[in-house]
Coordinates of C-alpha atoms in Angstrom, one line a residue:
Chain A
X295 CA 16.0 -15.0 27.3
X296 CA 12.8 -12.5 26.7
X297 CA 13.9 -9.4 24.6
X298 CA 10.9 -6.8 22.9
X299 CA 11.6 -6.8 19.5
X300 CA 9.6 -4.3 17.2
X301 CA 7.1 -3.9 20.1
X302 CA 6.6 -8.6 20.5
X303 CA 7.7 -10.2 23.1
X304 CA 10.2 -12.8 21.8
X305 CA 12.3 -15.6 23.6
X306 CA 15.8 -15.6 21.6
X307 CA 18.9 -17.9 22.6
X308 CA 21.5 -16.2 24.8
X309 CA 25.1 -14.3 23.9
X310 CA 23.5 -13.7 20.4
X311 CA 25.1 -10.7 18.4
X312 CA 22.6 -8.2 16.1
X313 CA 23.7 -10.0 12.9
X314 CA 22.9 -13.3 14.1
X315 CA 19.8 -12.2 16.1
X316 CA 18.5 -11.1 12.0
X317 CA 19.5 -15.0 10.9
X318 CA 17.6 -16.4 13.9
X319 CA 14.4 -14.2 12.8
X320 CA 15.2 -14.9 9.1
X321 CA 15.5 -11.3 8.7
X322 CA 17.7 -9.6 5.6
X323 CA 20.5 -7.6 6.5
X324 CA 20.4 -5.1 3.7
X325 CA 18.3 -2.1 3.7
X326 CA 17.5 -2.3 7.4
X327 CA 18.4 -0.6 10.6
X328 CA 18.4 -1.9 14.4
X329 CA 17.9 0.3 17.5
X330 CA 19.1 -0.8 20.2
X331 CA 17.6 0.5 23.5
X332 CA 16.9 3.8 21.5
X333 CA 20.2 3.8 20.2
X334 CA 21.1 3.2 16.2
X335 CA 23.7 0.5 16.2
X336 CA 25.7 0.9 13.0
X337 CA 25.8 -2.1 11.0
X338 CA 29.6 -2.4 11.5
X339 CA 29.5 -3.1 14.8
X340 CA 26.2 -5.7 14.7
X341 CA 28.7 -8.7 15.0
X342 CA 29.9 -7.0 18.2
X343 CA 26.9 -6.1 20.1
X344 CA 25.3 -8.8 22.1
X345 CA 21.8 -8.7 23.4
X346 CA 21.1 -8.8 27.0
X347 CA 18.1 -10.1 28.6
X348 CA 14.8 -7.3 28.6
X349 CA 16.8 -5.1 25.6
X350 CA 14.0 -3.4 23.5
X351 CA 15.0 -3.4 20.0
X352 CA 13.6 -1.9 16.6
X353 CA 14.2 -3.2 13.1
X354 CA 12.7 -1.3 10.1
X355 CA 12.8 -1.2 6.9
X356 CA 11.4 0.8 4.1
X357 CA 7.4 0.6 2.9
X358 CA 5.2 3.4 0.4
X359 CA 4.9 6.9 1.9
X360 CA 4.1 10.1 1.0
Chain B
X153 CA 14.2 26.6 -21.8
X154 CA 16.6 24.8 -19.0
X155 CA 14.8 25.6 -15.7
X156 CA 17.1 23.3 -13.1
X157 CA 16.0 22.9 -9.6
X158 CA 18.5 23.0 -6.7
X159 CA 18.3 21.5 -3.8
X160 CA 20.8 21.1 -1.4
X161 CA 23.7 21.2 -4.0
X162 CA 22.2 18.6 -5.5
X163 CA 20.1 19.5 -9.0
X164 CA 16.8 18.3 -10.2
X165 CA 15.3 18.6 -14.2
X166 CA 12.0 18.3 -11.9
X167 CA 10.2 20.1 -9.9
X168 CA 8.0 17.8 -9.1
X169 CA 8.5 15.2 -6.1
X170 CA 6.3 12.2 -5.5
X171 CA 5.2 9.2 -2.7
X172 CA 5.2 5.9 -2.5
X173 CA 2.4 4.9 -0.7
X174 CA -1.5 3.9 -1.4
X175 CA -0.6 2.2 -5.2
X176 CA -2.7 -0.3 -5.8
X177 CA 0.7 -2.4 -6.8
X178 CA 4.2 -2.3 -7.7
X179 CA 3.8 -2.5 -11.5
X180 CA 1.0 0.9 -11.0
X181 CA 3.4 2.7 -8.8
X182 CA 6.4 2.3 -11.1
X183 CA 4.2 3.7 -14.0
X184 CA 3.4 6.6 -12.3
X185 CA 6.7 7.2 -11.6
X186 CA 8.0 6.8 -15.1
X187 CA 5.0 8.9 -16.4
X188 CA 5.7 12.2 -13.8
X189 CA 9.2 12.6 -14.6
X190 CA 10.0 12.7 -10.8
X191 CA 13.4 12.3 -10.0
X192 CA 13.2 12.5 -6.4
X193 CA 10.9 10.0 -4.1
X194 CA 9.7 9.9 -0.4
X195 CA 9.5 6.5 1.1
X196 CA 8.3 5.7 4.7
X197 CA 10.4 4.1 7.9
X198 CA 8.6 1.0 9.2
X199 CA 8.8 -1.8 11.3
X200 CA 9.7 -5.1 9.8
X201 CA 7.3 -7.4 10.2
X202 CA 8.3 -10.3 12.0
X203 CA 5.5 -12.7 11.3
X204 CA 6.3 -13.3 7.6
X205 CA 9.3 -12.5 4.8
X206 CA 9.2 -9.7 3.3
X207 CA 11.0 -8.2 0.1
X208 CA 12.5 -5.0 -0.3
X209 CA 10.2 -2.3 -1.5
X210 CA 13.1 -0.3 -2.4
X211 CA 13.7 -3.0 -5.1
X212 CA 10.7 -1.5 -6.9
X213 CA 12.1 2.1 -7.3
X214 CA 13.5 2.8 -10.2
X215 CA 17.6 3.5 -9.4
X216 CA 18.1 7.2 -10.7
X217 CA 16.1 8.0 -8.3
X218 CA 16.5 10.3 -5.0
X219 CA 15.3 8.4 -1.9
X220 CA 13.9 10.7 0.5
X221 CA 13.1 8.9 4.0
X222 CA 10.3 10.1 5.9
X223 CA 9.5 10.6 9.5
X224 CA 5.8 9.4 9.0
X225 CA 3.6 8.6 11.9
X226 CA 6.0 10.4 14.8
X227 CA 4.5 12.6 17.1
X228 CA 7.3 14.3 19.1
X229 CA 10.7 15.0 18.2
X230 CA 11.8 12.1 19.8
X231 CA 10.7 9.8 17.8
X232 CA 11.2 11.6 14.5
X233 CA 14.6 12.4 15.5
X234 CA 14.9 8.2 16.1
X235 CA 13.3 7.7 13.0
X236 CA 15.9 9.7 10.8
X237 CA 19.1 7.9 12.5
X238 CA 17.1 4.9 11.9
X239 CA 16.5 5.5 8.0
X240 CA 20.5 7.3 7.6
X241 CA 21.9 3.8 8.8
X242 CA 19.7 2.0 6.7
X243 CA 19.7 4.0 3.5
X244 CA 23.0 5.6 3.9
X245 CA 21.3 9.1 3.1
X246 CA 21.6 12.6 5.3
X247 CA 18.5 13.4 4.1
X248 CA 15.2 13.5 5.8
X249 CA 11.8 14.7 5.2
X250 CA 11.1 16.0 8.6
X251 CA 7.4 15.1 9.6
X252 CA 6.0 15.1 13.0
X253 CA 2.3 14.8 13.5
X254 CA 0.3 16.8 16.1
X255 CA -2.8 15.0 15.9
X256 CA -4.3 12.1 14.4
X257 CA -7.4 13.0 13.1
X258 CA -6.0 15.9 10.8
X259 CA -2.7 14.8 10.6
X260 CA -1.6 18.8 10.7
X261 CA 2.0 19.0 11.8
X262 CA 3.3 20.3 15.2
X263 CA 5.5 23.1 14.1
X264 CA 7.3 23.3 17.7
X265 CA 8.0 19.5 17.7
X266 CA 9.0 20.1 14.4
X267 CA 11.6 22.9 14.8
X268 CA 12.9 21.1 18.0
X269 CA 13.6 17.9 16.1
X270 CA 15.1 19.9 13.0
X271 CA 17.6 21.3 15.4
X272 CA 19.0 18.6 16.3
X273 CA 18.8 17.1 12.8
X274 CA 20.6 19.8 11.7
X275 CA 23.3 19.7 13.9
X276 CA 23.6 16.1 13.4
X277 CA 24.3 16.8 9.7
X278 CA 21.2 15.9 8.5
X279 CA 20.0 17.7 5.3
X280 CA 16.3 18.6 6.8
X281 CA 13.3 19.2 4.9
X282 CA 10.6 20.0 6.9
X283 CA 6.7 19.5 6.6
X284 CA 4.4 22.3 8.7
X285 CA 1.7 24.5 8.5
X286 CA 2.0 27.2 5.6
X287 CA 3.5 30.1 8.5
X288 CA 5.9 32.6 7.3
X289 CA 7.2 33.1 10.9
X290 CA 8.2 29.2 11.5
X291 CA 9.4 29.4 8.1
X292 CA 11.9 31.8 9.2
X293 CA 12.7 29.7 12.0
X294 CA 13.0 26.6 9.9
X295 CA 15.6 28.4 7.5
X296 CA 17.4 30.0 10.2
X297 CA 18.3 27.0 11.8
X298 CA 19.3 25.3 9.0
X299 CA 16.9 23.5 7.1
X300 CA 17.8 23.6 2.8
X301 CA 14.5 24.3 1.7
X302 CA 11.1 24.7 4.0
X303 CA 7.7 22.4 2.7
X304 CA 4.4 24.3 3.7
X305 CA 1.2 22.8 3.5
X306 CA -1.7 23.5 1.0
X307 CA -4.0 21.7 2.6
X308 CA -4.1 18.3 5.4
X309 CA -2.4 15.1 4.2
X310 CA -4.3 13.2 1.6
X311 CA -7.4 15.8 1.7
X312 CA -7.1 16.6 -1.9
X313 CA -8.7 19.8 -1.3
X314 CA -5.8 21.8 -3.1
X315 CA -3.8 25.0 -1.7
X316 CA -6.7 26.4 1.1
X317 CA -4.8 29.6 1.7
X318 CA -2.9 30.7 -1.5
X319 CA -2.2 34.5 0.6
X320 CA -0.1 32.5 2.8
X321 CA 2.2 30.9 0.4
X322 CA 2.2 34.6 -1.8
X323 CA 3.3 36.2 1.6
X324 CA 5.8 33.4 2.0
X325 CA 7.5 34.1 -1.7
X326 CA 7.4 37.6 -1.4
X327 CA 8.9 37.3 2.3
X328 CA 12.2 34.8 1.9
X329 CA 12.4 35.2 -2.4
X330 CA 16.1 33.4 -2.1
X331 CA 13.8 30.0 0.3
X332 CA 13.7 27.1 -1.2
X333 CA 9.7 26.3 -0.5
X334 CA 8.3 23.2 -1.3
X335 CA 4.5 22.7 -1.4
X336 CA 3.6 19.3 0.4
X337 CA 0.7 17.5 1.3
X338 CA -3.2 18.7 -0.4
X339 CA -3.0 18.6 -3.7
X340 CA -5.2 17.0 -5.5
X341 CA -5.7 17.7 -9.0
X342 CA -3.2 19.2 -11.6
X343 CA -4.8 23.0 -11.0
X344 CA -3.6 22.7 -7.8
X345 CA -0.3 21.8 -8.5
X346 CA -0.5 24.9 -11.0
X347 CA -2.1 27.5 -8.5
X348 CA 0.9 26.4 -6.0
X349 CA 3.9 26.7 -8.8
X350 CA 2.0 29.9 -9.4
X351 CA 2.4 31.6 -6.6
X352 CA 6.0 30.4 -6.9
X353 CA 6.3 27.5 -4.8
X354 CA 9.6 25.8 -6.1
X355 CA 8.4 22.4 -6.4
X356 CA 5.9 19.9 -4.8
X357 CA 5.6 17.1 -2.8
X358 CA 2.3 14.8 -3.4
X359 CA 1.2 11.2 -3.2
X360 CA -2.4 10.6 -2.8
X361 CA -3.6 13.0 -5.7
X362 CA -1.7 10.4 -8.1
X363 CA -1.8 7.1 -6.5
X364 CA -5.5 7.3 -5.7
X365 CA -6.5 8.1 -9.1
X366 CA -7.9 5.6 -10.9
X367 CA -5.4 6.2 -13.7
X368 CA -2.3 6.7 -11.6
X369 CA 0.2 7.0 -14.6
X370 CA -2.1 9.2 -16.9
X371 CA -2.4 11.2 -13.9
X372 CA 1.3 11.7 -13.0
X373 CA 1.9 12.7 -16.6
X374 CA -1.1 15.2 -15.8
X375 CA 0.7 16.4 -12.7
X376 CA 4.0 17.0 -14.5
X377 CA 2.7 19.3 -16.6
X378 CA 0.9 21.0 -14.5
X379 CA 4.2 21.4 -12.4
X380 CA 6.0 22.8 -15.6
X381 CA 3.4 25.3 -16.4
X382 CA 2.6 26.5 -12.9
X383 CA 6.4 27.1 -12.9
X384 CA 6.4 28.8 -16.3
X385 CA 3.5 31.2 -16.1
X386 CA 5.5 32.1 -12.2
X387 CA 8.2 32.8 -14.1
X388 CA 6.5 34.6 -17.0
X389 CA 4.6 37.1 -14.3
X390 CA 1.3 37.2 -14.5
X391 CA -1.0 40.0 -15.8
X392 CA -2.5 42.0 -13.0
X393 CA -5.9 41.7 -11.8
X394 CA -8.5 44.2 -12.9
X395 CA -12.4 44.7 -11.7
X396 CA -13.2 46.1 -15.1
X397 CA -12.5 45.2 -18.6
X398 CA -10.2 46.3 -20.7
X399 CA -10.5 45.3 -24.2
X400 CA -8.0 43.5 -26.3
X401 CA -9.3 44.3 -29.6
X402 CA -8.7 48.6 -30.6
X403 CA -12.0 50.4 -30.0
X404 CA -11.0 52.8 -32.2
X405 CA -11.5 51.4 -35.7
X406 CA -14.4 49.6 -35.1
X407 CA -17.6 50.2 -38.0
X408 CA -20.0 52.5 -36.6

């Protein structure tokens, strides 16, 4: 299924949850949030959220700012 | 002499708060860091990249210090206020510096955008510290609403052109003595720094006036003591202003 992760287009397998939508994109799970449709998805419940076809979905992390 | 800095019931032997962003590496920014005697540090939210691995920035800062998240690169309240849920999850901290931009070119803030996002920041227990234009009457606002401290401008965002109207921030001190104000964004060399603790800012935000130097650490040290003597003369008082002379030697006395 097509989901828009951090604004890309990405094809991902279905009935995956947050935390192994990070393994699939080889992402770490520390130090980072997800948004889910606009909504912060606390990282408690990442095992319990599955992604539906079409979600839009942030992941950041931290960079150098003033 | 102890001069502590209190923010948010939290307390600071600094006064002085510094960025992240623009070092020329890791090793240059940590440096700097050391050498300013910061205590507190403002990091950006960001996409992860998905193209390529990535380590943790946050590995590079040195653990003593205060993380403060920013709301970088939002331009409604929206998106800041998306920004700051995004970076309590990941960072596990209520605190925020509030930044939304109202246009691109000057990177000046929106104050309304601002004070609508902070409101809602507030109430959802964030600790807010706010970036806008150096105005007594959103200052007010800012504070009334609940922000800890309020962090005007001295001049645009990485402009190095120092504190452009020093009335505003004297009006500002006189107006709310018990605000926390926090100069952020223009400085650009340590006279600036001074000139803002002068006119009794309590502290100062600033990134691009160290990491752009070409001596980052020698000028973070340069910074820091700028900081504490800014703050010390404020506290001292200063003499007042005369148009004439008045001579520090005795007249009388003096071999005719």
């Amino acid at each position: 299924m097509k989901v828009f992760i951090n604004g890309e287009t990405k094809e991902i397998p279905q009935e995956v949850n947050l935390t192994e939508l990070l393994k699939y994109l080889f992402l770490p799970d520390e130090r980072i949030a997800i948004e889910l449709n606009k909504v912060v998805v606390r990282k408690k419940d990442w095992e319990n959220i599955k992604i539906n076809n079409a979600d839009k979905i942030e992941i950041i992390h931290f960079v150098g700012g003033g | 002499m102890t001069d502590i800095f209190n923010l948010a019931g939290k307390t600071f032997n600094s006064r002085l708060i510094i960025g992240t962003g623009k070092y020329r590496s890791h090793q240059e920014m940590q440096a700097a860091h050391t050498a300013s005697g910061a205590e507190m540090v403002t990091v950006a939210v960001n996409r992860v990249p998905l193209d390529r691995k990535t380590e943790s920035f946050l590995d590079y800062l040195d653990e003593k210090m205060q993380i403060l998240p920013n709301t970088a690169g939002c331009y409604d309240a929206e998106h800041a206020i998306r920004t700051a849920r995004l970076a309590r999850e990941a960072l596990e901290t209520d605190w925020i510096k509030l930044e939304v931009i109202g246009d691109k070119v000057t990177l000046l803030p929106d104050n309304e955008q601002t004070l609508e996002a902070a409101k809602i920041l507030v109430k959802e227990g964030f600790i807010v510290l706010p970036y806008f234009s150096d105005d007594l009457i959103m200052a007010k606002k800012l504070l009334d609403i609940g922000c800890p401290a309020v962090m005007p401008l001295a001049a645009p965002i990485g402009s190095g052109m120092g504190v452009q109207n020093p009335a505003n921030l004297k009006i500002m001190r006189e107006q709310l003595p018990n605000a926390t104000i926090i100069v952020d964004a223009g400085v650009g060399v340590p006279s600036d720094a001074a000139i803002a603790m002068e006119l009794g800012a309590d502290a100062i935000l600033m990134n691009t006036a160290i990491a752009e130097a070409n001596d980052a650490a020698q000028m973070a040290t340069a910074m820091n003591l700028a900081v504490q003597a800014g703050r010390l003369a404020y506290l001292s008082g200063r003499m007042p202003k005369r148009l004439y002379a008045s001579a520090s030697s005795p007249i009388e006395g003096a071999i005719k």
